[in-house]
Amino acid sequence: MRAAGHILGECLSYLETLVQPGVTRNDIDRAADTFIRQHGCVPGFLGYYGYPKSICISVNEEVVHGIPSDRPFQDGDLVGLDCGLTLDGWWADSGCSVICGNGSDEARTLLAVTNEALAIGISQAVPGNHIGDIGHAVQEYVEGKGFSVVRSYVGHGIGRDMHEPPQVPNYGRPGTGNLIKPGLVIAIEPMVNAGSAAVHVLSDEWTVVTDDGRLSCYAEHTIAVLDDGPEILTVRPTVPAAEVVKVGDRTRI
Ligand code: MF3
Ligand code: CO
């Protein structure tokens, strides 16, 4: 899973650079599919419960599960990239958001809060904590910034399948839920709305959008819990070194 996660981190770093005005969602999908296969992996999302593409791209009021199309990005778009792959049957699932060109103040703040929320959630994934500690920390931080966390979609265990128990909500109470033990591998994925937490699915049966039409932002890492804390398996090489800490040969926040 470490090897799978490494390739997915490299893939997302590359895809981030492609998001420019005029580039289409399908351009990114093709780039993702090609990168994944060239690295000996299988695009995990393609065909997953009938999903038609190799990546989800969710822009502005779209929360998650947006289906790529020939629609181009526009200056100011808040673009969520969510990708998954398997390597020898082992999954990695990760995503990040990027602003196309010049974003609004609200988009830039929402992006920063979402990335920090993910880091805070990861920091709670230590042996002896409970799953509820992750969601509680994410929720407290996000709501303290005046934003809301989506309830209808959650993070998850991951391994031989993309979605395994336990569910990992971005809300909750401290000390509740499963005990976190070394060996657990989970995907933590805060979805943060500028306005209300309410969302619904479009008639394409995939795209999740905010009810109020305001911005939503998303970030996700697959992380492994080791004896001394979390290891991010899907680190992107483009993330500034100041945001990650090396402990031995492992990368932690
Ligand atoms: N990262 C998403 C998740 O955790 C997966 C996208 S759904 C798919 O649920 F169908 F597109 F794969
Ligand atoms: Co996921």
mmCIF file of N, CA and C in Angstrom, residues 24-130:
data_model
loop_
_atom_site.group_PDB
_atom_site.id
_atom_site.type_symbol
_atom_site.label_atom_id
_atom_site.label_comp_id
_atom_site.label_asym_id
_atom_site.label_seq_id
_atom_site.Cartn_x
_atom_site.Cartn_y
_atom_site.Cartn_z
ATOM 1 N N THR A 24 -9.664 20.837 -20.303
ATOM 2 C CA THR A 24 -10.948 20.223 -19.965
ATOM 3 C C THR A 24 -10.791 19.159 -18.877
ATOM 4 N N ARG A 25 -11.932 18.849 -18.280
ATOM 5 C CA ARG A 25 -11.952 17.771 -17.279
ATOM 6 C C ARG A 25 -11.497 16.442 -17.905
ATOM 7 N N ASN A 26 -11.912 16.204 -19.142
ATOM 8 C CA ASN A 26 -11.494 14.970 -19.805
ATOM 9 C C ASN A 26 -9.996 14.941 -20.075
ATOM 10 N N ASP A 27 -9.383 16.092 -20.310
ATOM 11 C CA ASP A 27 -7.920 16.128 -20.466
ATOM 12 C C ASP A 27 -7.255 15.564 -19.210
ATOM 13 N N ILE A 28 -7.754 15.978 -18.046
ATOM 14 C CA ILE A 28 -7.178 15.503 -16.777
ATOM 15 C C ILE A 28 -7.450 14.009 -16.597
ATOM 16 N N ASP A 29 -8.654 13.584 -16.962
ATOM 17 C CA ASP A 29 -8.994 12.160 -16.842
ATOM 18 C C ASP A 29 -8.055 11.308 -17.688
ATOM 19 N N ARG A 30 -7.817 11.733 -18.926
ATOM 20 C CA ARG A 30 -6.915 10.964 -19.803
ATOM 21 C C ARG A 30 -5.498 10.958 -19.244
ATOM 22 N N ALA A 31 -5.059 12.088 -18.724
ATOM 23 C CA ALA A 31 -3.702 12.158 -18.153
ATOM 24 C C ALA A 31 -3.581 11.229 -16.951
ATOM 25 N N ALA A 32 -4.606 11.199 -16.117
ATOM 26 C CA ALA A 32 -4.596 10.328 -14.940
ATOM 27 C C ALA A 32 -4.556 8.865 -15.359
ATOM 28 N N ASP A 33 -5.409 8.507 -16.282
ATOM 29 C CA ASP A 33 -5.497 7.110 -16.732
ATOM 30 C C ASP A 33 -4.159 6.652 -17.310
ATOM 31 N N THR A 34 -3.557 7.510 -18.136
ATOM 32 C CA THR A 34 -2.280 7.161 -18.767
ATOM 33 C C THR A 34 -1.176 7.022 -17.728
ATOM 34 N N PHE A 35 -1.105 7.987 -16.796
ATOM 35 C CA PHE A 35 -0.059 7.962 -15.760
ATOM 36 C C PHE A 35 -0.165 6.677 -14.936
ATOM 37 N N ILE A 36 -1.379 6.362 -14.529
ATOM 38 C CA ILE A 36 -1.588 5.194 -13.664
ATOM 39 C C ILE A 36 -1.127 3.917 -14.375
ATOM 40 N N ARG A 37 -1.541 3.762 -15.615
ATOM 41 C CA ARG A 37 -1.175 2.538 -16.350
ATOM 42 C C ARG A 37 0.319 2.490 -16.626
ATOM 43 N N GLN A 38 0.916 3.648 -16.960
ATOM 44 C CA GLN A 38 2.354 3.660 -17.245
ATOM 45 C C GLN A 38 3.184 3.297 -16.012
ATOM 46 N N HIS A 39 2.592 3.433 -14.836
ATOM 47 C CA HIS A 39 3.300 3.074 -13.610
ATOM 48 C C HIS A 39 2.898 1.691 -13.093
ATOM 49 N N GLY A 40 2.296 0.897 -13.964
ATOM 50 C CA GLY A 40 2.027 -0.494 -13.619
ATOM 51 C C GLY A 40 0.842 -0.701 -12.696
ATOM 52 N N CYS A 41 -0.005 0.319 -12.601
ATOM 53 C CA CYS A 41 -1.176 0.242 -11.717
ATOM 54 C C CYS A 41 -2.457 0.197 -12.543
ATOM 55 N N VAL A 42 -3.557 -0.013 -11.853
ATOM 56 C CA VAL A 42 -4.869 -0.068 -12.479
ATOM 57 C C VAL A 42 -5.701 1.102 -11.973
ATOM 58 N N PRO A 43 -6.338 1.876 -12.862
ATOM 59 C CA PRO A 43 -7.224 2.949 -12.398
ATOM 60 C C PRO A 43 -8.377 2.342 -11.593
ATOM 61 N N GLY A 44 -8.430 2.655 -10.306
ATOM 62 C CA GLY A 44 -9.385 1.986 -9.429
ATOM 63 C C GLY A 44 -10.821 2.450 -9.619
ATOM 64 N N PHE A 45 -10.988 3.724 -9.960
ATOM 65 C CA PHE A 45 -12.352 4.260 -10.036
ATOM 66 C C PHE A 45 -13.085 3.763 -11.281
ATOM 67 N N LEU A 46 -12.328 3.514 -12.362
ATOM 68 C CA LEU A 46 -12.945 3.154 -13.645
ATOM 69 C C LEU A 46 -13.733 1.853 -13.499
ATOM 70 N N GLY A 47 -15.048 1.941 -13.672
ATOM 71 C CA GLY A 47 -15.904 0.771 -13.549
ATOM 72 C C GLY A 47 -16.337 0.447 -12.134
ATOM 73 N N TYR A 48 -15.889 1.250 -11.162
ATOM 74 C CA TYR A 48 -16.263 1.006 -9.759
ATOM 75 C C TYR A 48 -17.746 1.342 -9.567
ATOM 76 N N TYR A 49 -18.550 0.332 -9.318
ATOM 77 C CA TYR A 49 -20.012 0.503 -9.282
ATOM 78 C C TYR A 49 -20.508 1.254 -10.526
ATOM 79 N N GLY A 50 -19.855 0.995 -11.659
ATOM 80 C CA GLY A 50 -20.280 1.597 -12.914
ATOM 81 C C GLY A 50 -19.764 2.995 -13.167
ATOM 82 N N TYR A 51 -18.873 3.492 -12.307
ATOM 83 C CA TYR A 51 -18.331 4.839 -12.523
ATOM 84 C C TYR A 51 -17.564 4.858 -13.848
ATOM 85 N N PRO A 52 -17.803 5.873 -14.716
ATOM 86 C CA PRO A 52 -17.306 5.792 -16.101
ATOM 87 C C PRO A 52 -15.907 6.339 -16.353
ATOM 88 N N LYS A 53 -15.226 6.915 -15.367
ATOM 89 C CA LYS A 53 -13.948 7.579 -15.618
ATOM 90 C C LYS A 53 -12.899 7.107 -14.610
ATOM 91 N N SER A 54 -11.661 7.582 -14.802
ATOM 92 C CA SER A 54 -10.554 7.158 -13.940
ATOM 93 C C SER A 54 -10.261 8.131 -12.812
ATOM 94 N N ILE A 55 -10.994 9.246 -12.786
ATOM 95 C CA ILE A 55 -10.807 10.248 -11.734
ATOM 96 C C ILE A 55 -12.144 10.943 -11.511
ATOM 97 N N CYS A 56 -12.351 11.472 -10.321
ATOM 98 C CA CYS A 56 -13.490 12.362 -10.065
ATOM 99 C C CYS A 56 -12.956 13.798 -10.032
ATOM 100 N N ILE A 57 -13.659 14.706 -10.711
ATOM 101 C CA ILE A 57 -13.274 16.121 -10.718
ATOM 102 C C ILE A 57 -14.504 16.933 -10.327
ATOM 103 N N SER A 58 -14.399 17.617 -9.208
ATOM 104 C CA SER A 58 -15.556 18.313 -8.633
ATOM 105 C C SER A 58 -15.205 19.787 -8.471
ATOM 106 N N VAL A 59 -15.931 20.654 -9.173
ATOM 107 C CA VAL A 59 -15.569 22.062 -9.293
ATOM 108 C C VAL A 59 -16.580 22.951 -8.562
ATOM 109 N N ASN A 60 -16.078 23.900 -7.786
ATOM 110 C CA ASN A 60 -16.885 24.940 -7.112
ATOM 111 C C ASN A 60 -17.953 24.337 -6.208
ATOM 112 N N GLU A 61 -19.242 24.416 -6.593
ATOM 113 C CA GLU A 61 -20.302 23.913 -5.703
ATOM 114 C C GLU A 61 -20.394 22.387 -5.723
ATOM 115 N N GLU A 62 -19.629 21.735 -6.610
ATOM 116 C CA GLU A 62 -19.591 20.273 -6.608
ATOM 117 C C GLU A 62 -18.714 19.814 -5.449
ATOM 118 N N VAL A 63 -19.209 18.850 -4.677
ATOM 119 C CA VAL A 63 -18.536 18.420 -3.448
ATOM 120 C C VAL A 63 -17.544 17.291 -3.758
ATOM 121 N N VAL A 64 -18.077 16.202 -4.290
ATOM 122 C CA VAL A 64 -17.262 15.045 -4.702
ATOM 123 C C VAL A 64 -17.975 14.329 -5.852
ATOM 124 N N HIS A 65 -17.250 13.379 -6.461
ATOM 125 C CA HIS A 65 -17.801 12.441 -7.453
ATOM 126 C C HIS A 65 -18.250 13.110 -8.748
ATOM 127 N N GLY A 66 -17.698 14.298 -9.057
ATOM 128 C CA GLY A 66 -17.975 14.919 -10.348
ATOM 129 C C GLY A 66 -17.377 14.085 -11.479
ATOM 130 N N ILE A 67 -18.125 13.907 -12.552
ATOM 131 C CA ILE A 67 -17.690 13.076 -13.684
ATOM 132 C C ILE A 67 -17.031 13.968 -14.737
ATOM 133 N N PRO A 68 -15.787 13.661 -15.127
ATOM 134 C CA PRO A 68 -15.123 14.474 -16.155
ATOM 135 C C PRO A 68 -15.931 14.548 -17.448
ATOM 136 N N SER A 69 -15.835 15.705 -18.101
ATOM 137 C CA SER A 69 -16.514 15.943 -19.371
ATOM 138 C C SER A 69 -15.594 16.825 -20.205
ATOM 139 N N ASP A 70 -16.085 17.267 -21.363
ATOM 140 C CA ASP A 70 -15.276 18.153 -22.207
ATOM 141 C C ASP A 70 -15.388 19.620 -21.786
ATOM 142 N N ARG A 71 -16.016 19.874 -20.666
ATOM 143 C CA ARG A 71 -16.121 21.246 -20.175
ATOM 144 C C ARG A 71 -14.746 21.754 -19.701
ATOM 145 N N PRO A 72 -14.332 22.935 -20.161
ATOM 146 C CA PRO A 72 -13.029 23.461 -19.735
ATOM 147 C C PRO A 72 -13.091 24.150 -18.375
ATOM 148 N N PHE A 73 -11.947 24.184 -17.702
ATOM 149 C CA PHE A 73 -11.824 24.967 -16.469
ATOM 150 C C PHE A 73 -11.804 26.449 -16.818
ATOM 151 N N GLN A 74 -12.270 27.254 -15.850
ATOM 152 C CA GLN A 74 -12.250 28.710 -16.002
ATOM 153 C C GLN A 74 -11.423 29.321 -14.877
ATOM 154 N N ASP A 75 -10.900 30.497 -15.160
ATOM 155 C CA ASP A 75 -10.128 31.209 -14.141
ATOM 156 C C ASP A 75 -10.965 31.342 -12.866
ATOM 157 N N GLY A 76 -10.383 31.008 -11.739
ATOM 158 C CA GLY A 76 -11.070 31.136 -10.460
ATOM 159 C C GLY A 76 -11.749 29.871 -9.975
ATOM 160 N N ASP A 77 -11.840 28.849 -10.830
ATOM 161 C CA ASP A 77 -12.486 27.599 -10.398
ATOM 162 C C ASP A 77 -11.729 26.967 -9.228
ATOM 163 N N LEU A 78 -12.488 26.454 -8.271
ATOM 164 C CA LEU A 78 -11.924 25.634 -7.185
ATOM 165 C C LEU A 78 -12.129 24.177 -7.594
ATOM 166 N N VAL A 79 -11.035 23.496 -7.899
ATOM 167 C CA VAL A 79 -11.082 22.195 -8.578
ATOM 168 C C VAL A 79 -10.625 21.087 -7.633
ATOM 169 N N GLY A 80 -11.496 20.148 -7.344
ATOM 170 C CA GLY A 80 -11.147 18.981 -6.547
ATOM 171 C C GLY A 80 -10.806 17.808 -7.451
ATOM 172 N N LEU A 81 -9.630 17.225 -7.223
ATOM 173 C CA LEU A 81 -9.187 16.040 -7.968
ATOM 174 C C LEU A 81 -9.173 14.868 -7.003
ATOM 175 N N ASP A 82 -9.861 13.792 -7.332
ATOM 176 C CA ASP A 82 -9.991 12.636 -6.442
ATOM 177 C C ASP A 82 -9.690 11.395 -7.266
ATOM 178 N N CYS A 83 -8.624 10.682 -6.893
ATOM 179 C CA CYS A 83 -8.184 9.575 -7.740
ATOM 180 C C CYS A 83 -7.848 8.349 -6.890
ATOM 181 N N GLY A 84 -7.995 7.182 -7.494
ATOM 182 C CA GLY A 84 -7.660 5.948 -6.797
ATOM 183 C C GLY A 84 -7.053 4.947 -7.761
ATOM 184 N N LEU A 85 -6.202 4.099 -7.221
ATOM 185 C CA LEU A 85 -5.579 3.071 -8.066
ATOM 186 C C LEU A 85 -5.316 1.831 -7.233
ATOM 187 N N THR A 86 -5.047 0.742 -7.948
ATOM 188 C CA THR A 86 -4.572 -0.457 -7.260
ATOM 189 C C THR A 86 -3.226 -0.863 -7.850
ATOM 190 N N LEU A 87 -2.390 -1.420 -6.963
ATOM 191 C CA LEU A 87 -1.101 -2.000 -7.331
ATOM 192 C C LEU A 87 -1.078 -3.401 -6.734
ATOM 193 N N ASP A 88 -1.011 -4.389 -7.582
ATOM 194 C CA ASP A 88 -1.073 -5.790 -7.125
ATOM 195 C C ASP A 88 -2.284 -6.025 -6.213
ATOM 196 N N GLY A 89 -3.379 -5.341 -6.535
ATOM 197 C CA GLY A 89 -4.627 -5.541 -5.791
ATOM 198 C C GLY A 89 -4.779 -4.691 -4.546
ATOM 199 N N TRP A 90 -3.739 -3.918 -4.225
ATOM 200 C CA TRP A 90 -3.800 -3.055 -3.035
ATOM 201 C C TRP A 90 -4.169 -1.631 -3.439
ATOM 202 N N TRP A 91 -5.078 -1.034 -2.693
ATOM 203 C CA TRP A 91 -5.639 0.270 -3.047
ATOM 204 C C TRP A 91 -4.862 1.445 -2.454
ATOM 205 N N ALA A 92 -4.915 2.543 -3.201
ATOM 206 C CA ALA A 92 -4.597 3.869 -2.661
ATOM 207 C C ALA A 92 -5.690 4.814 -3.137
ATOM 208 N N ASP A 93 -6.089 5.751 -2.292
ATOM 209 C CA ASP A 93 -7.202 6.669 -2.580
ATOM 210 C C ASP A 93 -6.796 8.026 -2.012
ATOM 211 N N SER A 94 -6.762 9.047 -2.871
ATOM 212 C CA SER A 94 -6.310 10.349 -2.407
ATOM 213 C C SER A 94 -6.862 11.438 -3.301
ATOM 214 N N GLY A 95 -6.864 12.633 -2.772
ATOM 215 C CA GLY A 95 -7.329 13.756 -3.585
ATOM 216 C C GLY A 95 -6.888 15.070 -2.983
ATOM 217 N N CYS A 96 -6.956 16.088 -3.819
ATOM 218 C CA CYS A 96 -6.561 17.415 -3.383
ATOM 219 C C CYS A 96 -7.341 18.437 -4.188
ATOM 220 N N SER A 97 -7.350 19.653 -3.710
ATOM 221 C CA SER A 97 -8.025 20.721 -4.441
ATOM 222 C C SER A 97 -7.015 21.776 -4.840
ATOM 223 N N VAL A 98 -7.302 22.440 -5.958
ATOM 224 C CA VAL A 98 -6.403 23.448 -6.500
ATOM 225 C C VAL A 98 -7.257 24.547 -7.119
ATOM 226 N N ILE A 99 -6.779 25.773 -7.039
ATOM 227 C CA ILE A 99 -7.511 26.884 -7.652
ATOM 228 C C ILE A 99 -6.933 27.126 -9.041
ATOM 229 N N CYS A 100 -7.822 27.179 -10.025
ATOM 230 C CA CYS A 100 -7.409 27.444 -11.403
ATOM 231 C C CYS A 100 -7.198 28.951 -11.555
ATOM 232 N N GLY A 101 -5.965 29.355 -11.792
ATOM 233 C CA GLY A 101 -5.692 30.784 -11.961
ATOM 234 C C GLY A 101 -5.882 31.530 -10.659
ATOM 235 N N ASN A 102 -6.626 32.621 -10.709
ATOM 236 C CA ASN A 102 -6.802 33.495 -9.543
ATOM 237 C C ASN A 102 -8.137 33.222 -8.865
ATOM 238 N N GLY A 103 -8.089 32.749 -7.632
ATOM 239 C CA GLY A 103 -9.309 32.433 -6.908
ATOM 240 C C GLY A 103 -9.784 33.586 -6.047
ATOM 241 N N SER A 104 -11.057 33.506 -5.656
ATOM 242 C CA SER A 104 -11.615 34.495 -4.731
ATOM 243 C C SER A 104 -10.986 34.313 -3.348
ATOM 244 N N ASP A 105 -11.141 35.332 -2.509
ATOM 245 C CA ASP A 105 -10.671 35.208 -1.125
ATOM 246 C C ASP A 105 -11.330 34.010 -0.450
ATOM 247 N N GLU A 106 -12.638 33.836 -0.697
ATOM 248 C CA GLU A 106 -13.349 32.736 -0.047
ATOM 249 C C GLU A 106 -12.781 31.390 -0.495
ATOM 250 N N ALA A 107 -12.497 31.247 -1.788
ATOM 251 C CA ALA A 107 -11.951 29.981 -2.298
ATOM 252 C C ALA A 107 -10.596 29.702 -1.672
ATOM 253 N N ARG A 108 -9.769 30.730 -1.557
ATOM 254 C CA ARG A 108 -8.427 30.506 -1.007
ATOM 255 C C ARG A 108 -8.490 30.151 0.469
ATOM 256 N N THR A 109 -9.393 30.797 1.197
ATOM 257 C CA THR A 109 -9.541 30.473 2.621
ATOM 258 C C THR A 109 -10.089 29.058 2.798
ATOM 259 N N LEU A 110 -11.092 28.724 2.005
ATOM 260 C CA LEU A 110 -11.701 27.396 2.104
ATOM 261 C C LEU A 110 -10.678 26.303 1.800
ATOM 262 N N LEU A 111 -9.841 26.528 0.813
ATOM 263 C CA LEU A 111 -8.803 25.556 0.458
ATOM 264 C C LEU A 111 -7.809 25.388 1.610
ATOM 265 N N ALA A 112 -7.375 26.486 2.182
ATOM 266 C CA ALA A 112 -6.408 26.411 3.291
ATOM 267 C C ALA A 112 -7.017 25.700 4.491
ATOM 268 N N VAL A 113 -8.276 26.003 4.794
ATOM 269 C CA VAL A 113 -8.940 25.372 5.942
ATOM 270 C C VAL A 113 -9.120 23.876 5.693
ATOM 271 N N THR A 114 -9.445 23.499 4.480
ATOM 272 C CA THR A 114 -9.639 22.079 4.158
ATOM 273 C C THR A 114 -8.338 21.306 4.300
ATOM 274 N N ASN A 115 -7.253 21.864 3.788
ATOM 275 C CA ASN A 115 -5.956 21.185 3.907
ATOM 276 C C ASN A 115 -5.538 21.051 5.366
ATOM 277 N N GLU A 116 -5.768 22.093 6.139
ATOM 278 C CA GLU A 116 -5.430 22.044 7.560
ATOM 279 C C GLU A 116 -6.325 21.047 8.297
ATOM 280 N N ALA A 117 -7.601 21.003 7.911
ATOM 281 C CA ALA A 117 -8.527 20.045 8.532
ATOM 282 C C ALA A 117 -8.046 18.618 8.307
ATOM 283 N N LEU A 118 -7.563 18.337 7.101
ATOM 284 C CA LEU A 118 -7.041 16.993 6.824
ATOM 285 C C LEU A 118 -5.816 16.712 7.702
ATOM 286 N N ALA A 119 -4.917 17.675 7.801
ATOM 287 C CA ALA A 119 -3.711 17.478 8.621
ATOM 288 C C ALA A 119 -4.089 17.243 10.082
ATOM 289 N N ILE A 120 -5.068 17.991 10.573
ATOM 290 C CA ILE A 120 -5.518 17.839 11.968
ATOM 291 C C ILE A 120 -6.139 16.456 12.166
ATOM 292 N N GLY A 121 -6.939 16.029 11.197
ATOM 293 C CA GLY A 121 -7.541 14.691 11.277
ATOM 294 C C GLY A 121 -6.472 13.613 11.312
ATOM 295 N N ILE A 122 -5.481 13.731 10.442
ATOM 296 C CA ILE A 122 -4.403 12.738 10.382
ATOM 297 C C ILE A 122 -3.655 12.684 11.717
ATOM 298 N N SER A 123 -3.460 13.851 12.325
ATOM 299 C CA SER A 123 -2.684 13.898 13.570
ATOM 300 C C SER A 123 -3.379 13.144 14.708
ATOM 301 N N GLN A 124 -4.690 12.907 14.558
ATOM 302 C CA GLN A 124 -5.431 12.167 15.583
ATOM 303 C C GLN A 124 -5.382 10.659 15.374
ATOM 304 N N ALA A 125 -4.832 10.227 14.231
ATOM 305 C CA ALA A 125 -4.824 8.794 13.896
ATOM 306 C C ALA A 125 -3.626 8.111 14.555
ATOM 307 N N VAL A 126 -3.654 8.076 15.877
ATOM 308 C CA VAL A 126 -2.565 7.478 16.646
ATOM 309 C C VAL A 126 -3.116 6.321 17.487
ATOM 310 N N PRO A 127 -2.298 5.295 17.722
ATOM 311 C CA PRO A 127 -2.770 4.168 18.522
ATOM 312 C C PRO A 127 -3.290 4.641 19.877
ATOM 313 N N GLY A 128 -4.428 4.091 20.285
ATOM 314 C CA GLY A 128 -5.028 4.471 21.560
ATOM 315 C C GLY A 128 -6.150 5.472 21.416
ATOM 316 N N ASN A 129 -6.119 6.281 20.351
ATOM 317 C CA ASN A 129 -7.263 7.145 20.059
ATOM 318 C C ASN A 129 -8.402 6.317 19.471
ATOM 319 N N HIS A 130 -9.559 6.963 19.322
ATOM 320 C CA HIS A 130 -10.707 6.324 18.692
ATOM 321 C C HIS A 130 -11.018 7.058 17.384
#
